[in-house]
Every structure is written in structure tokens, then in C-alpha cells.
Coordinates of C-alpha atoms and ligand atoms in Angstrom, one line a residue:
M19 CA 24.3 19.3 -6.4
V20 CA 26.2 18.5 -3.0
T21 CA 23.0 16.6 -2.4
A22 CA 23.1 14.6 -5.6
F23 CA 26.4 14.1 -5.8
L24 CA 26.7 12.8 -2.2
P25 CA 24.4 9.3 -3.1
A26 CA 26.5 8.6 -5.9
L27 CA 29.4 9.1 -4.6
L28 CA 28.2 6.3 -1.9
S29 CA 27.1 4.0 -4.1
M30 CA 30.5 4.1 -5.9
L31 CA 31.7 2.7 -2.3
L32 CA 29.3 0.1 -2.1
H33 CA 30.0 -0.9 -6.2
M34 CA 33.8 -1.4 -4.7
S35 CA 32.6 -4.0 -1.9
V36 CA 31.4 -6.0 -3.7
A37 CA 32.9 -5.6 -7.1
Q38 CA 33.9 -8.3 -7.5
D39 CA 31.2 -10.4 -7.9
P40 CA 28.2 -8.3 -7.9
Y41 CA 24.8 -10.1 -7.0
F42 CA 21.8 -9.6 -9.4
V43 CA 17.9 -10.6 -8.7
Y44 CA 16.9 -10.1 -12.2
P45 CA 20.4 -10.7 -14.0
E46 CA 19.0 -10.5 -16.9
V47 CA 16.7 -7.1 -17.3
F48 CA 18.4 -5.1 -14.2
N49 CA 21.9 -5.9 -14.3
D50 CA 23.6 -2.6 -13.9
T51 CA 26.4 -2.6 -11.4
E52 CA 26.2 1.2 -10.3
R53 CA 22.0 1.3 -10.3
D54 CA 21.1 -2.9 -9.3
A55 CA 23.4 -4.3 -7.7
F56 CA 22.5 -6.6 -4.5
Y57 CA 23.7 -4.6 -1.1
Y58 CA 24.1 -6.3 2.1
G59 CA 23.7 -4.7 5.2
T60 CA 21.1 -4.4 7.7
F61 CA 18.2 -1.8 8.8
P62 CA 18.0 0.3 11.7
E63 CA 17.5 -1.0 15.2
D64 CA 13.5 -0.1 15.9
F65 CA 13.1 -0.4 11.6
Q66 CA 9.3 -2.1 11.7
W67 CA 8.2 -4.8 9.6
S68 CA 4.6 -5.5 8.9
T69 CA 2.0 -7.4 6.9
A70 CA -1.7 -6.0 6.1
T71 CA -5.2 -7.2 5.2
S72 CA -7.7 -5.3 4.5
S73 CA -11.2 -5.8 6.0
Y74 CA -13.3 -6.6 2.8
Q75 CA -10.6 -8.2 1.5
I76 CA -10.5 -11.1 3.8
E77 CA -13.4 -10.9 6.3
G78 CA -16.3 -12.2 4.6
A79 CA -19.3 -12.3 7.1
W80 CA -20.4 -10.1 5.2
D81 CA -24.3 -10.1 6.4
A82 CA -23.6 -11.9 10.1
D83 CA -24.9 -10.3 13.2
G84 CA -26.1 -7.3 12.0
K85 CA -23.1 -5.6 9.8
G86 CA -24.5 -3.3 7.3
V87 CA -24.5 -3.6 3.5
N88 CA -21.3 -1.3 2.2
I89 CA -20.8 -0.4 -1.0
W90 CA -18.6 -3.4 -2.0
D91 CA -21.6 -5.7 -0.8
T92 CA -23.2 -4.2 -3.9
F93 CA -21.0 -3.7 -6.2
S94 CA -19.9 -7.6 -6.1
H95 CA -23.1 -8.9 -6.1
E96 CA -24.0 -7.0 -9.7
T97 CA -23.3 -9.1 -12.7
G98 CA -20.3 -8.0 -14.6
N99 CA -18.6 -6.5 -12.2
I100 CA -16.0 -8.8 -10.7
V101 CA -13.8 -11.3 -13.0
N102 CA -15.8 -14.2 -12.8
D103 CA -18.6 -12.9 -11.0
D104 CA -16.6 -13.2 -7.3
N105 CA -17.8 -11.4 -3.9
G106 CA -16.1 -11.8 -0.7
D107 CA -19.0 -12.6 1.0
V108 CA -17.1 -15.6 2.6
A109 CA -13.2 -14.0 1.3
C110 CA -11.3 -15.6 3.9
D111 CA -13.5 -16.1 6.6
S112 CA -11.3 -14.0 8.8
Y113 CA -14.4 -12.7 10.9
N114 CA -14.5 -16.3 12.3
K115 CA -10.5 -16.9 11.6
Y116 CA -8.8 -14.4 12.8
E117 CA -7.3 -16.5 15.7
T118 CA -5.5 -18.5 13.1
D119 CA -4.6 -14.8 11.2
V120 CA -2.5 -13.9 14.2
S121 CA -0.9 -17.0 14.4
L122 CA 0.3 -16.7 10.5
I123 CA 1.9 -13.3 11.6
S124 CA 3.7 -14.7 14.5
N125 CA 4.8 -17.4 13.1
M126 CA 6.8 -15.3 10.8
G127 CA 8.0 -13.1 13.5
V128 CA 6.4 -10.1 12.3
K129 CA 5.6 -7.9 15.4
Y130 CA 3.2 -5.2 13.4
Y131 CA 0.1 -5.8 11.6
R132 CA -2.1 -3.5 9.4
F133 CA -5.6 -4.2 9.2
S134 CA -8.4 -2.0 8.6
L135 CA -11.8 -1.4 10.2
S136 CA -15.4 -2.5 8.2
W137 CA -17.1 1.0 9.2
S138 CA -20.6 -1.2 8.4
R139 CA -19.4 -3.7 10.9
L140 CA -18.8 -1.2 13.2
L141 CA -21.8 1.2 12.6
P142 CA -24.4 -0.6 10.1
N143 CA -25.6 2.4 8.7
G144 CA -22.5 4.6 9.0
T145 CA -24.0 6.8 11.4
I146 CA -22.7 6.6 15.3
D147 CA -26.6 6.8 16.7
N148 CA -26.9 2.7 15.6
P149 CA -23.2 0.9 16.3
S150 CA -23.3 -2.7 16.1
E151 CA -21.9 -4.8 19.5
A152 CA -20.7 -7.9 17.9
G153 CA -18.9 -5.6 15.6
L154 CA -17.2 -3.7 18.5
Q155 CA -16.3 -7.2 20.0
Y156 CA -14.6 -8.3 16.8
Y157 CA -12.1 -5.5 16.2
N158 CA -11.4 -5.8 20.4
N159 CA -11.1 -9.5 19.7
L160 CA -9.0 -9.4 17.0
I161 CA -6.9 -6.3 19.1
D162 CA -6.6 -8.1 22.4
A163 CA -5.6 -11.2 20.6
L164 CA -2.7 -9.1 18.3
L165 CA -1.5 -7.5 21.8
E166 CA -0.8 -10.9 23.3
N167 CA 1.2 -12.4 20.5
G168 CA 3.0 -9.1 21.0
I169 CA 2.0 -7.5 17.6
T170 CA 1.5 -3.5 17.4
P171 CA -1.8 -3.2 15.8
Q172 CA -1.7 -0.6 13.0
V173 CA -5.2 0.0 11.8
T174 CA -7.1 1.6 8.9
L175 CA -10.1 3.6 9.3
Y176 CA -11.2 3.6 5.5
H177 CA -10.3 0.6 2.7
W178 CA -12.6 1.3 0.5
D179 CA -15.9 -0.5 2.0
L180 CA -18.2 2.5 2.5
P181 CA -21.7 1.9 4.0
Q182 CA -24.6 2.2 1.8
D183 CA -26.8 4.1 3.7
I184 CA -23.7 7.0 3.0
E185 CA -22.9 6.4 -0.6
D186 CA -27.3 6.5 -1.0
M187 CA -26.4 10.1 0.4
G188 CA -23.6 11.0 -1.9
G189 CA -21.0 8.9 -0.7
F190 CA -17.9 10.7 -1.6
L191 CA -19.2 13.7 -3.5
F192 CA -21.7 14.6 -0.5
D193 CA -20.9 17.6 1.1
G194 CA -21.5 16.1 4.9
F195 CA -19.1 13.4 3.9
P196 CA -16.1 15.1 6.2
E197 CA -18.1 15.0 9.1
L198 CA -20.0 11.9 8.8
F199 CA -16.5 10.3 8.6
N200 CA -14.9 12.6 11.4
N201 CA -17.3 10.7 13.4
Y202 CA -16.7 7.6 13.1
S203 CA -13.3 8.1 13.5
K204 CA -13.8 9.5 16.8
Y205 CA -16.1 6.6 17.5
C206 CA -12.9 4.5 16.9
F207 CA -10.2 6.1 18.5
E208 CA -12.3 6.5 21.9
Q209 CA -13.3 2.3 21.5
F210 CA -9.9 0.8 20.4
G211 CA -7.2 3.9 21.3
D212 CA -6.4 2.7 24.3
R213 CA -4.7 0.1 22.6
V214 CA -4.2 1.2 19.5
Q215 CA -1.4 4.1 18.5
F216 CA -0.9 3.9 14.9
W217 CA -3.7 5.4 12.6
I218 CA -4.3 5.4 8.7
T219 CA -7.3 7.3 7.8
F220 CA -7.3 6.7 4.3
N221 CA -6.1 4.0 2.5
E222 CA -5.3 5.1 -1.2
P223 CA -7.4 8.1 -2.3
W224 CA -6.2 7.8 -5.8
V225 CA -7.9 4.4 -6.0
I226 CA -10.7 5.4 -3.9
T227 CA -11.6 8.5 -6.5
V228 CA -10.0 8.0 -9.7
L229 CA -11.4 4.4 -10.3
G230 CA -14.4 4.6 -7.8
Y231 CA -15.4 7.9 -8.9
G232 CA -13.7 8.3 -12.0
E233 CA -13.2 4.9 -14.2
G234 CA -16.1 3.2 -12.2
R235 CA -14.0 -0.1 -12.2
F236 CA -14.4 -0.2 -8.3
A237 CA -17.1 0.2 -6.2
P238 CA -19.5 2.8 -6.1
G239 CA -18.7 2.6 -9.7
I240 CA -19.2 5.6 -11.2
N241 CA -18.2 7.2 -14.4
G242 CA -17.3 10.7 -13.6
L243 CA -14.7 10.8 -15.3
E244 CA -15.5 13.5 -18.1
D245 CA -16.4 15.5 -15.1
E246 CA -15.1 17.0 -11.8
R247 CA -16.6 14.3 -9.6
V248 CA -12.8 13.0 -9.4
Y249 CA -12.0 16.0 -8.2
I250 CA -14.3 16.7 -5.8
S251 CA -14.1 13.4 -4.1
A252 CA -11.0 13.8 -3.6
H253 CA -11.5 17.0 -2.5
N254 CA -14.3 16.2 0.2
L255 CA -11.7 13.2 1.1
L256 CA -8.9 15.8 2.0
L257 CA -11.4 17.8 4.8
A258 CA -12.9 14.2 6.1
H259 CA -8.8 13.4 6.7
A260 CA -8.0 17.2 8.0
L261 CA -11.1 16.8 10.6
S262 CA -10.3 13.6 11.8
Y263 CA -6.5 14.9 12.3
Q264 CA -7.8 17.3 14.3
T265 CA -9.9 15.3 16.3
Y266 CA -7.5 13.1 17.2
N267 CA -4.4 15.4 17.8
T268 CA -6.8 17.6 20.0
S269 CA -8.7 15.2 21.9
F270 CA -6.9 11.8 22.4
R271 CA -3.1 12.4 21.3
G272 CA -2.1 13.8 24.5
T273 CA -3.5 10.7 26.4
Q274 CA -2.8 7.8 23.8
E275 CA -0.2 8.8 22.5
G276 CA -0.2 7.8 19.4
V277 CA 0.7 8.6 15.0
I278 CA -2.3 9.4 12.6
G279 CA -1.6 9.7 8.9
I280 CA -2.7 8.7 5.6
T281 CA -1.6 6.2 3.4
L282 CA -1.5 7.6 -0.3
N283 CA 0.3 5.2 -3.9
C284 CA 2.1 5.8 -6.0
D285 CA 3.4 5.0 -9.5
H286 CA 6.8 6.0 -10.0
F287 CA 7.3 8.0 -13.4
E288 CA 10.8 8.2 -14.9
P289 CA 11.3 10.6 -17.6
Y290 CA 11.2 9.4 -21.4
D291 CA 14.8 11.7 -22.2
P292 CA 16.2 12.5 -19.1
S293 CA 18.3 15.2 -20.5
N294 CA 15.3 16.8 -22.4
E295 CA 13.5 19.7 -20.3
T296 CA 9.8 18.4 -21.5
S297 CA 10.3 14.8 -21.0
V298 CA 11.5 15.7 -17.3
D299 CA 8.6 18.0 -16.1
A300 CA 5.9 15.3 -17.6
A301 CA 7.5 13.1 -15.3
D302 CA 7.4 15.2 -12.4
R303 CA 3.4 16.0 -13.5
G304 CA 2.7 12.2 -13.3
F305 CA 4.3 12.1 -9.8
Q306 CA 2.2 15.6 -9.0
F307 CA -1.1 14.4 -10.5
M308 CA -1.0 11.1 -8.4
L309 CA 0.7 11.4 -5.0
G310 CA 1.3 15.2 -4.8
W311 CA -2.7 15.8 -5.5
F312 CA -2.5 14.4 -1.7
A313 CA 0.5 14.9 -0.6
S314 CA 0.7 18.8 -1.0
P315 CA -2.2 19.5 0.8
I316 CA -1.5 17.6 3.4
F317 CA 2.2 18.1 3.8
K318 CA 3.6 20.9 2.1
T319 CA 1.4 24.0 0.9
G320 CA -1.9 23.5 2.2
D321 CA -3.3 23.3 -1.6
Y322 CA -2.8 21.3 -4.5
P323 CA 0.5 20.9 -6.6
E324 CA 1.0 24.0 -8.6
V325 CA 1.6 22.3 -12.1
M326 CA -2.4 20.5 -11.3
R327 CA -3.9 23.9 -10.5
E328 CA -2.4 25.3 -13.8
K329 CA -3.6 22.3 -16.1
V330 CA -6.8 22.2 -14.4
D331 CA -7.9 25.8 -14.5
F332 CA -6.5 26.5 -17.7
K333 CA -8.2 23.4 -19.4
S334 CA -12.3 24.4 -17.2
A335 CA -11.5 28.1 -19.0
A336 CA -10.4 26.5 -22.4
V337 CA -12.8 23.8 -22.8
G338 CA -14.6 24.1 -20.2
L339 CA -14.5 20.3 -19.2
N340 CA -12.0 18.6 -17.2
H341 CA -11.1 15.1 -18.0
Y342 CA -8.5 13.4 -15.1
Y343 CA -6.7 11.7 -17.5
K344 CA -6.3 14.6 -20.3
D345 CA -5.7 17.1 -17.8
R346 CA -2.3 15.3 -16.8
D347 CA -1.3 16.4 -20.2
I348 CA 1.8 12.8 -20.3
I349 CA 2.2 10.0 -22.0
S350 CA 3.1 6.8 -19.4
W351 CA 3.9 3.3 -20.6
Q352 CA 5.7 0.3 -19.2
D353 CA 9.2 -1.1 -21.1
E354 CA 8.1 -4.2 -22.3
S355 CA 11.5 -5.7 -21.5
W356 CA 10.4 -5.9 -17.2
P357 CA 9.3 -8.8 -16.2
T358 CA 5.4 -9.4 -15.7
S359 CA 3.2 -10.5 -12.6
G360 CA -0.2 -12.0 -12.2
S361 CA -1.5 -8.4 -12.3
E362 CA -1.7 -6.3 -15.9
W363 CA -0.8 -3.0 -14.1
L364 CA 2.2 -4.3 -12.2
R365 CA 5.3 -4.7 -13.3
P366 CA 8.6 -5.0 -10.9
V367 CA 11.1 -2.3 -11.4
P368 CA 12.7 -2.3 -7.9
W369 CA 15.2 0.4 -8.2
G370 CA 11.9 2.4 -9.2
L371 CA 11.4 2.2 -5.4
R372 CA 14.1 3.7 -4.3
N373 CA 13.8 6.7 -6.9
L374 CA 10.3 7.3 -5.7
L375 CA 12.0 7.0 -2.1
N376 CA 14.3 9.7 -3.1
K377 CA 12.0 12.0 -4.5
I378 CA 9.4 12.1 -1.6
K379 CA 11.7 12.8 0.5
N380 CA 12.8 15.8 -2.1
E381 CA 9.8 17.4 -2.2
Y382 CA 8.6 16.7 1.3
G383 CA 11.4 17.4 3.0
D384 CA 14.6 15.6 4.5
D385 CA 13.4 14.0 7.3
I386 CA 9.7 13.8 6.6
P387 CA 9.1 9.8 8.2
I388 CA 7.8 7.4 5.4
Y389 CA 6.3 4.2 6.5
I390 CA 5.9 1.6 3.5
T391 CA 2.6 0.5 4.0
E392 CA 2.0 -2.0 1.4
N393 CA 4.2 -3.1 -1.0
G394 CA 3.8 -6.6 -2.9
I395 CA 3.1 -8.4 -6.0
S396 CA 0.6 -10.2 -7.5
T397 CA 0.7 -14.2 -9.0
E398 CA -2.2 -15.7 -11.1
D399 CA -4.0 -18.2 -10.1
T400 CA -2.5 -20.9 -8.8
D401 CA -1.8 -23.3 -5.4
N402 CA 1.9 -23.4 -6.4
L403 CA 3.5 -22.9 -3.0
D404 CA 7.2 -22.6 -4.5
D405 CA 6.1 -19.0 -5.3
T406 CA 9.9 -17.6 -6.8
T407 CA 8.6 -14.7 -8.3
R408 CA 7.0 -13.2 -4.8
V409 CA 10.7 -14.1 -3.1
Q410 CA 12.8 -12.4 -5.8
Y411 CA 9.9 -9.2 -5.3
Y412 CA 10.7 -9.0 -2.0
Q413 CA 14.5 -9.3 -2.0
S414 CA 15.2 -7.0 -4.3
Y415 CA 11.8 -4.7 -3.0
I416 CA 13.5 -4.4 0.1
N417 CA 17.1 -4.3 -0.9
E418 CA 16.1 -0.9 -2.5
V419 CA 14.3 0.2 0.4
L420 CA 17.6 -1.0 2.1
K421 CA 19.9 1.3 -0.3
A422 CA 17.3 4.2 0.1
V423 CA 17.4 4.2 4.2
R424 CA 21.8 3.7 4.3
L425 CA 22.4 5.1 1.2
D426 CA 20.3 7.9 0.6
N427 CA 19.5 8.7 4.7
V428 CA 15.9 8.6 3.2
N429 CA 13.8 8.4 6.5
V430 CA 11.5 4.8 6.1
K431 CA 10.6 3.8 9.7
C432 CA 8.5 0.5 8.7
Y433 CA 7.9 -1.7 5.5
T434 CA 4.9 -3.8 4.8
A435 CA 4.6 -6.8 2.5
W436 CA 0.9 -7.3 1.2
S437 CA -0.7 -9.5 2.0
L438 CA -0.4 -11.9 5.1
M439 CA -2.6 -13.9 2.5
D440 CA -4.2 -14.7 -0.6
N441 CA -7.9 -12.8 -0.8
F442 CA -10.9 -11.1 -2.6
E443 CA -8.6 -8.6 -5.2
W444 CA -11.1 -6.1 -5.8
A445 CA -12.4 -6.3 -9.7
S446 CA -10.4 -9.7 -9.7
G447 CA -12.3 -11.6 -7.2
Y448 CA -9.8 -14.9 -6.3
S449 CA -8.2 -14.5 -10.4
E450 CA -4.8 -13.0 -8.8
R451 CA -3.5 -14.1 -5.7
F452 CA -1.1 -12.0 -3.5
G453 CA -0.5 -13.8 -0.4
L454 CA 2.7 -15.1 1.6
H455 CA 0.0 -17.5 2.7
Y456 CA -1.6 -19.6 0.2
V457 CA -5.9 -19.7 0.8
D458 CA -7.4 -22.7 -0.2
F459 CA -11.1 -20.9 -1.1
S460 CA -12.7 -24.3 -2.2
D461 CA -12.4 -25.6 1.0
P462 CA -15.0 -24.5 3.4
A463 CA -12.3 -24.0 6.2
R464 CA -10.4 -21.4 4.1
P465 CA -7.0 -23.2 5.5
R466 CA -3.7 -20.9 4.7
T467 CA -0.1 -23.0 4.6
P468 CA 2.8 -20.5 4.0
K469 CA 4.4 -19.8 0.8
D470 CA 8.5 -19.9 0.2
S471 CA 8.0 -16.1 0.3
A472 CA 6.6 -16.1 3.6
T473 CA 9.8 -18.0 5.1
E474 CA 11.8 -15.7 3.0
Y475 CA 9.9 -12.6 4.9
A476 CA 10.2 -14.0 8.3
R477 CA 14.2 -14.5 7.4
I478 CA 15.2 -11.2 6.0
V479 CA 12.5 -9.9 9.3
A480 CA 14.7 -12.2 11.5
D481 CA 18.1 -10.5 10.3
N482 CA 16.7 -7.2 10.1
G483 CA 18.0 -6.7 6.4
F484 CA 20.4 -8.9 4.1
L485 CA 23.5 -10.9 6.0
E486 CA 26.7 -10.6 3.9
P487 CA 27.0 -14.3 2.5
K488 CA 29.3 -16.4 4.1
V489 CA 32.5 -17.5 2.3
S490 CA 33.0 -21.2 3.5
T491 CA 36.4 -21.4 5.9
E492 CA 36.7 -25.2 4.7
N493 CA 37.4 -24.2 1.3
P494 CA 37.8 -20.4 1.5
E495 CA 38.3 -20.4 -2.3
T496 CA 34.7 -20.4 -3.3
T497 CA 32.9 -18.0 -4.2
P498 CA 30.1 -17.6 -1.8
D499 CA 27.7 -20.4 -1.4
S500 CA 24.7 -19.6 -3.2
A501 CA 22.8 -21.6 -0.3
D502 CA 23.7 -18.0 1.7
R503 CA 23.2 -15.8 -1.2
P504 CA 19.5 -14.3 -1.3
A505 CA 19.2 -15.9 -4.9
S506 CA 15.6 -17.3 -5.0
A507 CA 16.1 -20.5 -7.0
A508 CA 18.7 -21.2 -4.7
I509 CA 18.0 -21.0 -1.5
Y510 CA 14.7 -23.6 -1.1
Ligands
NAG621 C1 21.7 -7.1 -19.2 O1 20.1 -6.2 -19.1 C2 19.6 -6.0 -20.3 C3 18.7 -5.3 -20.5 O2 18.4 -4.1 -20.2 C4 19.8 -7.4 -21.6 O3 19.3 -7.0 -22.8 C5 20.8 -7.6 -21.2 O4 20.7 -9.3 -22.3 C6 21.6 -8.1 -20.1 N1 22.5 -8.9 -20.0 C7 22.9 -10.0 -19.4 C8 24.2 -10.6 -19.6 O5 21.8 -10.7 -18.9
NAG622 C1 -29.4 0.3 8.4 O1 -29.0 -0.5 7.8 C2 -29.3 -1.7 7.4 C3 -28.6 -2.9 6.5 O2 -27.6 -1.7 5.9 C4 -30.7 -1.2 6.7 O3 -31.5 -3.0 6.9 C5 -31.5 -0.5 7.6 O4 -33.1 -0.3 7.2 C6 -31.2 0.9 7.9 N1 -31.3 1.6 8.7 C7 -31.6 2.9 8.5 C8 -32.3 3.6 9.7 O5 -31.6 3.5 7.5
NAG623 C1 -21.7 13.8 14.4 O1 -21.4 13.6 16.1 C2 -22.1 14.9 16.4 C3 -21.8 14.5 17.8 O2 -22.1 13.4 18.3 C4 -23.6 14.7 16.3 O3 -24.4 16.1 17.0 C5 -24.0 14.9 14.7 O4 -25.7 15.2 13.9 C6 -22.9 13.8 14.1 N1 -23.2 14.1 13.0 C7 -23.8 13.2 11.5 C8 -23.9 13.8 10.5 O5 -24.2 12.4 11.9
NAG624 C1 -1.6 19.0 17.3 O1 -1.8 19.7 18.9 C2 -0.6 20.4 19.1 C3 -1.3 20.4 20.3 O2 -1.7 19.7 21.2 C4 -0.3 21.8 18.1 O3 1.1 22.3 18.9 C5 -0.2 20.9 17.0 O4 0.0 22.7 16.1 C6 -1.3 20.3 16.7 N1 -0.5 20.0 14.6 C7 -1.7 19.9 13.7 C8 -1.0 20.0 12.8 O5 -2.5 21.1 14.1
NAG625 C1 11.7 17.5 -26.4 O1 11.1 16.2 -26.2 C2 9.5 16.6 -26.7 C3 8.8 15.5 -26.8 O2 9.4 14.6 -27.7 C4 10.0 17.2 -28.2 O3 8.9 17.2 -28.9 C5 10.9 17.8 -28.3 O4 11.5 17.8 -29.7 C6 12.4 17.6 -27.6 N1 13.6 18.5 -27.5 C7 14.6 18.5 -27.8 C8 15.5 19.6 -27.3 O5 15.1 17.3 -28.0

């Protein structure tokens, strides 16, 4: 009760200080003074600002210099899987333009860069007996260029591009998968660990398993929703993460002094009726079946969430069948009044992030360090550099992270804008753009141009948050000038 009261008290103080003129990023939708009023302040000194990409989405050069085929090469080359039958054969051509990418990051004043290693570029067949010299050289060059520019690499080992040869053995359904991944990760620690001190084993296990081995909308396109394959792929992924973690902890951490973790994605579920227990429990199940599924074994009990075990075990016994979505026993939807984006599944609801961060803190321990490794919004395919929707998104979301840090004492250490530039958006191809930089995919040189959101992100990074709007000294009567406010429409 005390812990529930404290944030409420602090937020009352907050609203007293801005009570005269609360500012809302989305005034027509999110205008609750308690919840939505903009909060001015800065992040802790050592807060990390990052931006991110992933190998298949940007590199191109899909068959250059001995790179092996991966499941996204295969999946995107089959007609009908991707919007417009797009593929990542060239993408942003970052295999050849990585130096430009480094300068984009540098120009924004961002000091961290999260990218992923392409397993089949380093190990064309997935196994350590056949490494590629050219692949190794590419990542050595990228890492060195980042360090020369004062940018710290944050490296994801697996961002969805499994070597095809491993998929042919069964991929994540193969019980030898954890060993294969462990060997690959050890190879990466050996090759890059002298310069890389931040490792992520897997990006978004929920997507890998539910979309890849369940719905089949993502590579490898397996339709396993009506059976237990979603659960088996998740189980092997967790074992692979654990092995890799142990390898790093035992053999590398002592000398390389880095950290290693996992990137988990989660929607935020609010109860439809907060006073109804059935409704509150359903929202919690949404969380447990999405985040808890992976976070509970790693950060809590070493086992799946109790409610997930109950539901899945009960249905296995009762009907002999599992179905990930039906096992959850929830009905969920998005409110039609919320703003939209370029992606059907995505609507900005800034206060949801603050609530989710608090939920994570309450579930997994007060001090658990949280790195936000991706956050961003899509727009439809357009060459508009004046991307107001993205500017508003970053202002409001980062502001909610600031509230979580300053008002709720959530231990958030890093924020990462997704994405550095427009890129291959998986099954949506190039029809949706998430970039801070615009990429012209019709030009063979793939030129990159900063959007307004890149300028705004650079400003937030430079200020380490949001400075109080200045009142004009010449004319103190005027309310804070719109030019000093993070009001998207007025800044540029
Ligand atoms: C405040 O938000 C609600 C929706 O939450 C909306 O119906 C209402 O029109 C908004 N008020 C203003 C003044 O825009
Ligand atoms: C290794 O992968 C390459 C490219 O994907 C393929 O051509 C070759 O046959 C594979 N070699 C073995 C030994 O599987
Ligand atoms: C993993 O590496 C070990 C040691 O290098 C090797 O003996 C083993 O065969 C490898 N496993 C696989 C599945 O490639
Ligand atoms: C990591 O290694 C240290 C010893 O170097 C050990 O104390 C610790 O328990 C290990 N962590 C885990 C989670 O296994
Ligand atoms: C709580 O919500 C459930 C599901 O909508 C409903 O069946 C039940 O009647 C509600 N209980 C109360 C006390 O309103």
C-alpha cells in the first residue's frame, strides 16, 4: 500500500509544479492531468542513449563473400510471404555503407549503437568448423569504426536470421540447437569480446517462437499454433540462452568485464475494469504469457509462470491440445480512439510504457536493471522528412520513461530509438518505415537523410531529458514560448 501511495504523492507534487499550464503531447486523446501532463527533468548522468538496427534489415549483400543462406533469405525469396515480394538482398546496403551509418549516429551525438551479427555471415553453415574470414572482417571493421567515433557497441547475437542449414536440422525445434547456439556465441565472445562489453543473446523470443514457429507469418514460416511447437521452440531458446550466459559468465566475464542479457518484448495489458478481479487477472495473464514466459525462468523462479503452467497443463489434460492464444484465456483489443501508426498492430499509448516498467519492477525486483533496447513508431511508405508523428512519439514515450525513473524509481539504464534508419520491415517489406533517417530504396546508392525526429532525438540526448521551458525575460508576461517546448508542431 505504501509503495502504491508513494508514486501517487510524487505525481501530485509534479502536477502542482506545472498545474498552471500543463502541456500534453496528444491533447485530444491523452489529456488526463494526473497521468499525461508533460514532466520536465533530466535523466541520471550515466543514462545511456542508443539507436538500433539488425543485420538482415540493413546489411544486404545477402550472398556476398561466402555468406551462407539464412531463413529470411529463403523466406523472402518465396513469393507471397512479404508485402510487394520485397526482400533484404540489398536493403540499406550497410555491408558496404557501414561508415556512413557510423557517421549518422555520431551526428546525432548518440554514444551507443545496438546492431546484430548475422550468424550465417560469420559461420555460413552455422557451425564453427567453417568460419568466414570476410564476415569476421566486416564486423571487426564496424566495431573499430564505432569505437574510433566514441560509440559503444551493443551487440545482439541473434536477431532472427538463422542459418538455413540449422533450420534444415529443425532450427529451434531441434534439441541440438542450444549447443549450436552456444558454440556460435562462444566464437563471437572470442572474436569481439576484447572490444564488445554488452551482449544480447536473443532478440524478442516471443516473436521468434509465436510468429516464426506458430503463426508462420515470419521465417521460417512454420504453422505450429495448433500444437506444442511454439512451446518447444521457446524451451530450446531458453536453454540456448542459459548455456550462452554460462559460457560468458564462466570463461569471459572475468577478463572482458561485460554484461550479457536478453531482449524481451511485451505489449502492455490494462484491465478492462480495474475493479473487477476477473478482468485484473486476465490482464496479468496477458503479461505472463508474453513477458513472464521468458522472464520468469530467467529472472524469477527458473520455471514458467505458475498461471501459464496451470492453463497449459489443464488444457493438455482436458483436450489433449494446445493453442498458444486459446491457452491464454483472454480477450484483448486496442482502443479505437488511440492514435494510429503505419503498422496495423501499433498505436502510441505513452502512459502504457510507464505502467509496464512499473509492472516489471514489481514482478522481478526493485533494482532489476532495465535497458530499453528498442522503442519506435512506423509511418507508411512516404518520403516526408517532417515526421511529426515520430517526433511526438519520442517526446511522449521518453517522457514516460523519465517519469518511471524519477517518480517511480524504476532502474532504467538505457533508452534505444528504433531505428537508426528506414529498413526492411520483415513481412511488411519496405511498406513501413521506422527510421530516424529516411532511406531512398529506389536509388542504388541508398542515400540516408535525417528526418525531423533525428534532430529531436539529438536534442533530447544533448539535454539528457527535457529542460523546463524558458520564460522570455524581455516579456515575462508571456507563457512559455512554444519554440522552447517539445511541441512537435511548433519546433521546426
Ligand atoms: C480529452 O480526451 C478525451 C479522450 O480521452 C477526449 O474525448 C476529449 O475530447 C479530450 N479533450 C480535449 C479538450 O481535447
Ligand atoms: C554451407 O552453406 C553453403 C551456403 O549456404 C552451402 O552452399 C554449402 O553446401 C554448405 N556446406 C555444407 C557442408 O553444408
Ligand atoms: C561445439 O563445439 C565443440 C567444441 O569446439 C565441438 O566439439 C562440438 O562438435 C560443437 N558442436 C556442434 C553441434 O557443432
Ligand atoms: C557467474 O559467475 C560467478 C563466479 O565468477 C558466480 O558467482 C555467479 O553465480 C555466476 N552467475 C550465474 C547466474 O550463474
Ligand atoms: C467481472 O467481469 C466478468 C467478465 O467480464 C463478468 O463475468 C463478471 O460478472 C464481473 N464481475 C463483477 C462483480 O462485475
